[in-house]
Amino acid sequence: MELMPGYKHSDIGVIPKDWEVCTLAELCLKITDGTHDTPTPVRSGVPFLTAIHIKENFIDYENCLHLTAEDHRLIFARCNPERGDVLMVNIGAGVATTALVDVDFEFSLKNVALLKPNALLASGEYLNQCLIKRKPSITQVLSSGGAQPFLSLSQIGQIRAAVPSIFEQQNISEALSDADALLATLDQMIAKKRDLKQAAMQQLLTGKTRLPGFNGEWEEKALGEIATISKGVQLHSSETDPDGHIPHYNGGMQPSSFTARYNTPANTIAISEGGNSCGFVQFITEPFWCGGHCYSVVPKSVDNGFLFHALKGQQSAIMGLRVGSGLPNVQKTALGLFKLKFPKDSIEQTAIADVLSDMDTELSDLERRREKTRALKQAMMHELLTGKTRLV
């Protein structure tokens, strides 16, 4: 393919002619890692981060362990993270995940590599964005670390990155940081909405808080008294169709496959019968095939929407009904005996369901916006970090 004017081939793809390709060893003052020992954590003290506390572009300081000042000093002498450094998980399931250090307090590390950028980089922010983009290709060079994926410090040092001028690095980092800030804001809004929804469910589905105009009595009955619980029919593998438009639910949270016909109408409550997610409650708004490891729940004397929210609000308790160790399952008998509270007035049931459904819609809208923003960020990274689009 003919190159556009001003571009050249490199070992990491086509880049502008005025960009360079450098290894991380050339871009960093130091590449090291935290302790290889297992110090004794304490209730409070200096934060102690392990691989599970490093997420993509996020460091979880709140839920980490802590060390005594003495244990911390032994680790910090080897690995002294500072604002602007980049952390990279180098062992375990999250290997090659990176995040920028954006705090000024000291902390210790284990199973995490530390990258200190040098003067060739405008900031650690640019390096972090490069590594986020290159994560899929980085994981392809993994060496075997026993049972866990592992990146050695020497392997990390040989990772290559495209490097424009300091000025262009700053512009790229600013643009991508703005996208990250929007994503973080959306994450906060979604978390707040979820908390509000949870609080509303706890109040409205127990009668502790009543909607205006309602003051009638509530009652409690077993699910089998107020709804028909039906176990689905196993779908033969020959009846699945990759091009089919009918989802087949057979346990789990997502369709197990697709088919060309259905045995359950739209707007039906489904509860997973078997597997790790047995007891999971969902409201399926399209016709579907209810498989042998799935229950359909059809109300007899309560509002369909209210029943869904009541069951969803008790999902943890329903999951607690599971029996068996190899392939856990929720028995139909136990599900039928599960007790639920509800207002006698069907109009109040519908009103409560409408309030909670509106909150679900708001959450779904925010989640869709977040996914679109995340896709936009990915597109921006591809354009800016390859020089395909220039910010000069």
Short mmCIF file of C-alpha atoms in Angstrom, two decimals:
data_model
loop_
_atom_site.label_atom_id
_atom_site.label_comp_id
_atom_site.label_asym_id
_atom_site.label_seq_id
_atom_site.Cartn_x
_atom_site.Cartn_y
_atom_site.Cartn_z
CA MET A 1 0.00 0.00 0.00
CA GLU A 2 1.34 3.41 -0.95
CA LEU A 3 2.18 5.64 1.99
CA MET A 4 0.65 9.07 2.39
CA PRO A 5 3.16 11.89 2.08
CA GLY A 6 4.90 12.60 5.36
CA TYR A 7 4.60 9.03 6.74
CA LYS A 8 6.98 6.09 7.06
CA HIS A 9 6.96 2.43 7.94
CA SER A 10 8.14 1.39 11.41
CA ASP A 11 8.25 -1.88 13.33
CA ILE A 12 5.03 -0.85 15.12
CA GLY A 13 3.20 0.37 12.02
CA VAL A 14 2.98 3.47 9.84
CA ILE A 15 3.86 6.70 11.70
CA PRO A 16 4.70 10.29 10.72
CA LYS A 17 8.26 10.81 9.44
CA ASP A 18 9.09 13.19 12.27
CA TRP A 19 8.15 10.63 14.95
CA GLU A 20 10.57 8.15 16.49
CA VAL A 21 10.11 4.62 17.77
CA CYS A 22 11.73 4.06 21.17
CA THR A 23 11.80 1.24 23.68
CA LEU A 24 10.52 1.82 27.18
CA ALA A 25 14.09 1.31 28.37
CA GLU A 26 15.02 4.38 26.30
CA LEU A 27 12.02 6.36 27.56
CA CYS A 28 12.33 5.64 31.28
CA LEU A 29 14.80 6.63 33.96
CA LYS A 30 13.97 3.41 35.75
CA ILE A 31 11.90 0.27 35.24
CA THR A 32 11.60 -1.74 38.43
CA ASP A 33 9.01 -3.55 40.52
CA GLY A 34 7.81 -3.78 44.08
CA THR A 35 8.52 -6.37 46.72
CA HIS A 36 8.82 -10.05 45.87
CA ASP A 37 8.07 -10.94 49.50
CA THR A 38 4.72 -11.06 51.26
CA PRO A 39 4.84 -8.52 54.08
CA THR A 40 2.27 -8.73 56.86
CA PRO A 41 -0.57 -6.27 56.19
CA VAL A 42 -1.99 -4.13 58.99
CA ARG A 43 -5.34 -2.43 59.51
CA SER A 44 -3.95 1.07 58.90
CA GLY A 45 -0.65 2.47 57.77
CA VAL A 46 1.01 3.03 54.38
CA PRO A 47 -1.08 1.89 51.37
CA PHE A 48 0.10 -1.42 49.88
CA LEU A 49 -1.03 -2.01 46.29
CA THR A 50 -1.02 -5.32 44.49
CA ALA A 51 -2.03 -6.23 40.94
CA ILE A 52 -5.76 -6.31 41.75
CA HIS A 53 -5.68 -2.63 42.69
CA ILE A 54 -4.44 -1.51 39.28
CA LYS A 55 -7.27 -1.09 36.78
CA GLU A 56 -7.06 0.49 33.33
CA ASN A 57 -6.17 4.12 34.00
CA PHE A 58 -7.33 3.82 37.63
CA ILE A 59 -5.58 2.99 40.90
CA ASP A 60 -7.76 1.75 43.76
CA TYR A 61 -6.18 3.29 46.86
CA GLU A 62 -9.35 2.94 48.96
CA ASN A 63 -9.62 -0.85 49.00
CA CYS A 64 -5.95 -1.76 49.25
CA LEU A 65 -4.04 -3.29 52.17
CA HIS A 66 -1.64 -1.36 54.41
CA LEU A 67 1.87 -1.85 55.78
CA THR A 68 3.75 -0.63 58.82
CA ALA A 69 6.11 2.27 58.20
CA GLU A 70 9.07 -0.06 58.73
CA ASP A 71 7.95 -2.63 56.14
CA HIS A 72 7.11 0.18 53.73
CA ARG A 73 10.60 1.72 53.97
CA LEU A 74 12.20 -1.57 52.90
CA ILE A 75 10.04 -1.67 49.75
CA PHE A 76 10.09 2.06 48.99
CA ALA A 77 13.89 2.06 48.85
CA ARG A 78 13.60 -0.27 45.85
CA CYS A 79 10.49 1.15 44.21
CA ASN A 80 9.55 4.76 44.94
CA PRO A 81 6.38 5.67 42.99
CA GLU A 82 5.79 9.39 42.53
CA ARG A 83 3.24 11.57 40.78
CA GLY A 84 3.63 11.18 37.01
CA ASP A 85 5.02 7.63 37.13
CA VAL A 86 3.24 4.77 35.38
CA LEU A 87 2.33 1.48 37.07
CA MET A 88 2.03 -1.72 35.05
CA VAL A 89 0.72 -5.06 36.29
CA ASN A 90 3.39 -7.60 35.38
CA ILE A 91 1.91 -10.81 36.77
CA GLY A 92 -1.57 -12.35 36.94
CA ALA A 93 -4.83 -11.97 35.06
CA GLY A 94 -4.49 -8.20 34.63
CA VAL A 95 -0.98 -8.34 33.18
CA ALA A 96 -0.02 -5.28 31.05
CA THR A 97 -2.77 -3.15 32.64
CA THR A 98 -1.44 0.36 33.32
CA ALA A 99 -2.40 3.45 35.30
CA LEU A 100 -0.88 6.87 35.99
CA VAL A 101 0.19 7.78 39.53
CA ASP A 102 -1.73 10.97 40.36
CA VAL A 103 -1.16 11.28 44.13
CA ASP A 104 1.66 12.71 46.22
CA PHE A 105 1.59 10.31 49.18
CA GLU A 106 3.88 7.29 49.44
CA PHE A 107 2.73 3.71 48.88
CA SER A 108 4.26 0.27 48.33
CA LEU A 109 3.86 -2.23 45.50
CA LYS A 110 3.81 -5.98 44.88
CA ASN A 111 3.38 -7.73 41.49
CA VAL A 112 3.36 -4.30 39.86
CA ALA A 113 6.13 -2.70 37.76
CA LEU A 114 7.07 0.97 38.06
CA LEU A 115 8.03 3.08 35.02
CA LYS A 116 9.65 6.50 35.61
CA PRO A 117 9.53 8.59 32.41
CA ASN A 118 12.62 10.56 31.35
CA ALA A 119 13.07 13.84 29.45
CA LEU A 120 12.08 12.28 26.09
CA LEU A 121 8.50 12.22 27.35
CA ALA A 122 6.34 15.23 28.10
CA SER A 123 4.73 13.30 30.94
CA GLY A 124 3.79 9.90 32.22
CA GLU A 125 0.30 10.59 30.86
CA TYR A 126 1.48 10.18 27.27
CA LEU A 127 3.34 6.97 28.13
CA ASN A 128 0.28 5.59 29.92
CA GLN A 129 -2.01 6.28 26.95
CA CYS A 130 0.48 4.59 24.61
CA LEU A 131 0.57 1.50 26.81
CA ILE A 132 -3.22 1.34 27.09
CA LYS A 133 -3.45 1.36 23.30
CA ARG A 134 -0.67 -1.22 22.92
CA LYS A 135 -1.90 -3.61 25.61
CA PRO A 136 -3.25 -6.25 23.14
CA SER A 137 0.09 -6.44 21.32
CA ILE A 138 2.03 -6.36 24.60
CA THR A 139 0.27 -9.44 25.94
CA GLN A 140 1.34 -11.38 22.85
CA VAL A 141 4.95 -11.41 24.14
CA LEU A 142 4.04 -12.93 27.50
CA SER A 143 6.40 -15.54 28.84
CA SER A 144 5.26 -18.36 31.05
CA GLY A 145 5.37 -17.51 34.72
CA GLY A 146 4.14 -20.87 35.97
CA ALA A 147 0.37 -20.87 36.27
CA GLN A 148 0.07 -17.10 35.76
CA PRO A 149 0.78 -14.74 32.85
CA PHE A 150 4.00 -12.84 33.48
CA LEU A 151 5.98 -9.93 32.00
CA SER A 152 9.60 -9.64 33.07
CA LEU A 153 11.20 -6.23 33.57
CA SER A 154 13.44 -6.86 30.58
CA GLN A 155 10.39 -7.62 28.42
CA ILE A 156 8.76 -4.41 29.59
CA GLY A 157 11.91 -2.50 28.71
CA GLN A 158 11.79 -3.82 25.13
CA ILE A 159 8.20 -2.68 24.50
CA ARG A 160 8.22 -0.02 21.78
CA ALA A 161 6.23 3.20 21.57
CA ALA A 162 5.83 5.88 18.91
CA VAL A 163 7.15 9.22 20.16
CA PRO A 164 6.35 12.61 18.60
CA SER A 165 7.72 15.95 19.75
CA ILE A 166 7.16 17.06 23.34
CA PHE A 167 4.68 19.65 22.10
CA GLU A 168 2.60 17.10 20.21
CA GLN A 169 2.77 14.67 23.12
CA GLN A 170 1.26 17.36 25.33
CA ASN A 171 -1.57 18.02 22.89
CA ILE A 172 -2.33 14.31 22.51
CA SER A 173 -2.27 13.75 26.27
CA GLU A 174 -4.60 16.69 26.86
CA ALA A 175 -7.14 15.46 24.32
CA LEU A 176 -7.15 11.91 25.67
CA SER A 177 -7.23 13.12 29.27
CA ASP A 178 -10.37 15.14 28.48
CA ALA A 179 -12.00 11.96 27.18
CA ASP A 180 -10.90 10.10 30.32
CA ALA A 181 -12.35 12.86 32.51
CA LEU A 182 -15.71 12.53 30.74
CA LEU A 183 -15.62 8.74 31.22
CA ALA A 184 -14.82 9.19 34.91
CA THR A 185 -17.73 11.63 35.30
CA LEU A 186 -20.10 9.18 33.63
CA ASP A 187 -18.84 6.37 35.88
CA GLN A 188 -19.56 8.53 38.93
CA MET A 189 -23.04 9.40 37.66
CA ILE A 190 -23.80 5.73 37.00
CA ALA A 191 -22.56 4.71 40.46
CA LYS A 192 -24.71 7.43 42.06
CA LYS A 193 -27.78 6.38 40.05
CA ARG A 194 -27.25 2.75 41.06
CA ASP A 195 -27.03 3.74 44.72
CA LEU A 196 -30.22 5.78 44.40
CA LYS A 197 -31.99 2.88 42.67
CA GLN A 198 -30.87 0.48 45.39
CA ALA A 199 -32.11 2.83 48.11
CA ALA A 200 -35.43 3.29 46.29
CA MET A 201 -35.89 -0.48 46.01
CA GLN A 202 -35.20 -0.98 49.70
CA GLN A 203 -37.79 1.64 50.61
CA LEU A 204 -40.52 1.11 48.02
CA LEU A 205 -40.46 -2.69 47.83
CA THR A 206 -40.84 -3.07 51.60
CA GLY A 207 -43.50 -0.42 52.17
CA LYS A 208 -41.17 1.65 54.37
CA THR A 209 -41.74 4.57 52.00
CA ARG A 210 -45.10 4.97 50.28
CA LEU A 211 -45.76 6.83 47.07
CA PRO A 212 -48.13 9.82 47.44
CA GLY A 213 -51.80 8.83 47.56
CA PHE A 214 -51.30 5.24 48.73
CA ASN A 215 -51.85 3.93 52.23
CA GLY A 216 -53.45 0.49 51.80
CA GLU A 217 -52.29 -2.74 53.40
CA TRP A 218 -49.45 -4.99 52.25
CA GLU A 219 -49.31 -8.75 52.44
CA GLU A 220 -46.70 -11.47 52.18
CA LYS A 221 -47.04 -14.65 50.13
CA ALA A 222 -44.87 -17.35 48.63
CA LEU A 223 -43.87 -16.84 45.00
CA GLY A 224 -45.64 -20.06 44.02
CA GLU A 225 -48.95 -18.58 45.28
CA ILE A 226 -48.77 -15.43 43.18
CA ALA A 227 -47.01 -16.68 40.05
CA THR A 228 -46.58 -19.71 37.82
CA ILE A 229 -43.00 -20.98 37.77
CA SER A 230 -42.13 -23.07 34.72
CA LYS A 231 -38.86 -24.78 33.95
CA GLY A 232 -37.82 -24.43 30.32
CA VAL A 233 -37.20 -27.10 27.70
CA GLN A 234 -33.71 -28.13 26.69
CA LEU A 235 -32.93 -26.99 23.16
CA HIS A 236 -31.13 -29.60 21.06
CA SER A 237 -27.85 -28.42 19.57
CA SER A 238 -29.21 -29.12 16.08
CA GLU A 239 -31.90 -26.46 16.69
CA THR A 240 -29.45 -23.66 17.42
CA ASP A 241 -28.88 -21.19 14.62
CA PRO A 242 -26.01 -18.66 14.63
CA ASP A 243 -28.09 -16.50 12.30
CA GLY A 244 -31.26 -16.91 14.32
CA HIS A 245 -32.87 -13.84 15.91
CA ILE A 246 -34.47 -15.60 18.90
CA PRO A 247 -32.25 -15.69 22.01
CA HIS A 248 -31.92 -18.98 23.88
CA TYR A 249 -31.53 -18.56 27.66
CA ASN A 250 -30.25 -21.65 29.41
CA GLY A 251 -28.83 -20.35 32.68
CA GLY A 252 -26.33 -17.54 32.84
CA MET A 253 -26.86 -13.84 32.34
CA GLN A 254 -26.68 -13.75 28.55
CA PRO A 255 -28.18 -15.90 25.79
CA SER A 256 -26.46 -19.27 25.47
CA SER A 257 -27.15 -19.33 21.74
CA PHE A 258 -29.75 -18.27 19.19
CA THR A 259 -32.48 -20.15 17.37
CA ALA A 260 -35.30 -19.62 14.89
CA ARG A 261 -38.29 -20.18 17.21
CA TYR A 262 -39.41 -19.35 20.74
CA ASN A 263 -41.36 -21.00 23.53
CA THR A 264 -41.79 -17.98 25.82
CA PRO A 265 -43.41 -14.61 24.97
CA ALA A 266 -41.85 -11.18 25.38
CA ASN A 267 -41.93 -9.32 28.70
CA THR A 268 -41.40 -12.43 30.79
CA ILE A 269 -39.39 -12.70 34.01
CA ALA A 270 -36.62 -15.29 33.79
CA ILE A 271 -34.53 -16.76 36.62
CA SER A 272 -31.39 -18.78 35.99
CA GLU A 273 -31.79 -22.34 37.32
CA GLY A 274 -28.25 -23.74 37.17
CA GLY A 275 -24.59 -22.76 36.99
CA ASN A 276 -22.53 -20.11 38.71
CA SER A 277 -25.16 -17.43 38.13
CA CYS A 278 -28.16 -19.52 39.26
CA GLY A 279 -30.74 -17.24 40.84
CA PHE A 280 -29.98 -14.35 38.48
CA VAL A 281 -33.22 -12.45 37.72
CA GLN A 282 -33.90 -10.63 34.46
CA PHE A 283 -36.81 -9.20 32.50
CA ILE A 284 -36.67 -10.27 28.86
CA THR A 285 -38.46 -7.85 26.55
CA GLU A 286 -38.45 -10.05 23.44
CA PRO A 287 -39.71 -13.58 22.69
CA PHE A 288 -37.10 -16.18 23.69
CA TRP A 289 -36.43 -19.86 24.08
CA CYS A 290 -36.48 -20.80 27.77
CA GLY A 291 -33.98 -23.64 28.15
CA GLY A 292 -33.79 -26.48 30.63
CA HIS A 293 -31.62 -24.47 33.05
CA CYS A 294 -33.93 -21.47 33.15
CA TYR A 295 -37.26 -20.69 34.85
CA SER A 296 -39.97 -18.43 33.46
CA VAL A 297 -42.09 -16.65 36.07
CA VAL A 298 -45.57 -15.45 35.07
CA PRO A 299 -47.63 -13.57 37.70
CA LYS A 300 -51.16 -14.69 38.56
CA SER A 301 -52.27 -11.97 40.97
CA VAL A 302 -49.63 -9.20 40.98
CA ASP A 303 -48.36 -6.67 38.47
CA ASN A 304 -45.71 -8.13 36.17
CA GLY A 305 -43.39 -5.14 36.50
CA PHE A 306 -43.72 -5.04 40.27
CA LEU A 307 -42.99 -8.75 40.54
CA PHE A 308 -39.81 -8.34 38.49
CA HIS A 309 -38.51 -5.51 40.67
CA ALA A 310 -39.49 -7.38 43.85
CA LEU A 311 -37.55 -10.45 42.68
CA LYS A 312 -34.61 -8.39 41.46
CA GLY A 313 -34.46 -6.65 44.81
CA GLN A 314 -34.19 -10.08 46.47
CA GLN A 315 -31.76 -11.52 43.92
CA SER A 316 -28.99 -12.12 46.49
CA ALA A 317 -31.39 -14.07 48.69
CA ILE A 318 -32.64 -16.07 45.69
CA MET A 319 -29.05 -16.92 44.76
CA GLY A 320 -28.66 -18.06 48.36
CA LEU A 321 -31.18 -20.84 47.64
CA ARG A 322 -28.64 -22.67 45.48
CA VAL A 323 -27.71 -26.24 46.33
CA GLY A 324 -24.99 -28.55 45.02
CA SER A 325 -21.29 -27.93 44.61
CA GLY A 326 -20.25 -29.21 41.17
CA LEU A 327 -23.06 -27.55 39.21
CA PRO A 328 -25.10 -25.49 41.69
CA ASN A 329 -28.79 -24.97 41.02
CA VAL A 330 -31.90 -23.39 42.47
CA GLN A 331 -34.68 -25.92 43.02
CA LYS A 332 -38.17 -25.08 41.78
CA THR A 333 -39.66 -26.08 45.14
CA ALA A 334 -37.42 -23.66 47.05
CA LEU A 335 -38.17 -20.89 44.56
CA GLY A 336 -41.90 -21.47 44.91
CA LEU A 337 -41.68 -21.14 48.70
CA PHE A 338 -39.71 -17.87 48.51
CA LYS A 339 -41.69 -15.13 50.30
CA LEU A 340 -42.38 -11.69 48.84
CA LYS A 341 -44.15 -8.62 50.20
CA PHE A 342 -46.47 -6.58 48.01
CA PRO A 343 -49.30 -4.02 48.32
CA LYS A 344 -52.81 -5.39 47.93
CA ASP A 345 -53.70 -2.46 45.67
CA SER A 346 -52.67 -3.36 42.11
CA ILE A 347 -52.55 0.33 41.19
CA GLU A 348 -49.86 0.89 43.84
CA GLN A 349 -47.94 -2.12 42.51
CA THR A 350 -47.94 -0.60 39.03
CA ALA A 351 -46.95 2.84 40.35
CA ILE A 352 -43.95 1.40 42.20
CA ALA A 353 -42.93 -0.58 39.13
CA ASP A 354 -43.13 2.56 36.97
CA VAL A 355 -40.87 4.54 39.32
CA LEU A 356 -38.23 1.80 39.39
CA SER A 357 -38.48 1.18 35.64
CA ASP A 358 -37.91 4.89 34.98
CA MET A 359 -34.77 4.70 37.11
CA ASP A 360 -33.63 1.67 35.11
CA THR A 361 -34.16 3.62 31.88
CA GLU A 362 -32.04 6.51 33.17
CA LEU A 363 -29.30 4.06 34.12
CA SER A 364 -29.42 2.37 30.72
CA ASP A 365 -29.18 5.74 28.96
CA LEU A 366 -26.11 6.66 30.99
CA GLU A 367 -24.50 3.27 30.35
CA ARG A 368 -25.09 3.61 26.61
CA ARG A 369 -23.57 7.09 26.71
CA ARG A 370 -20.55 5.70 28.56
CA GLU A 371 -20.09 2.94 25.97
CA LYS A 372 -20.28 5.46 23.12
CA THR A 373 -17.75 7.68 24.91
CA ARG A 374 -15.45 4.71 25.48
CA ALA A 375 -15.68 3.81 21.78
CA LEU A 376 -14.90 7.42 20.88
CA LYS A 377 -11.86 7.35 23.19
CA GLN A 378 -10.63 4.16 21.50
CA ALA A 379 -11.01 5.80 18.09
CA MET A 380 -9.16 8.90 19.31
CA MET A 381 -6.31 6.76 20.62
CA HIS A 382 -5.98 5.00 17.27
CA GLU A 383 -5.96 8.29 15.38
CA LEU A 384 -3.72 10.33 17.70
CA LEU A 385 -1.22 7.74 18.92
CA THR A 386 -0.38 6.60 15.39
CA GLY A 387 -0.15 10.13 14.01
CA LYS A 388 -2.97 9.46 11.58
CA THR A 389 -4.57 12.65 12.94
CA ARG A 390 -2.13 15.37 13.98
CA LEU A 391 -2.70 17.94 16.72
CA VAL A 392 -0.16 20.51 15.53
#
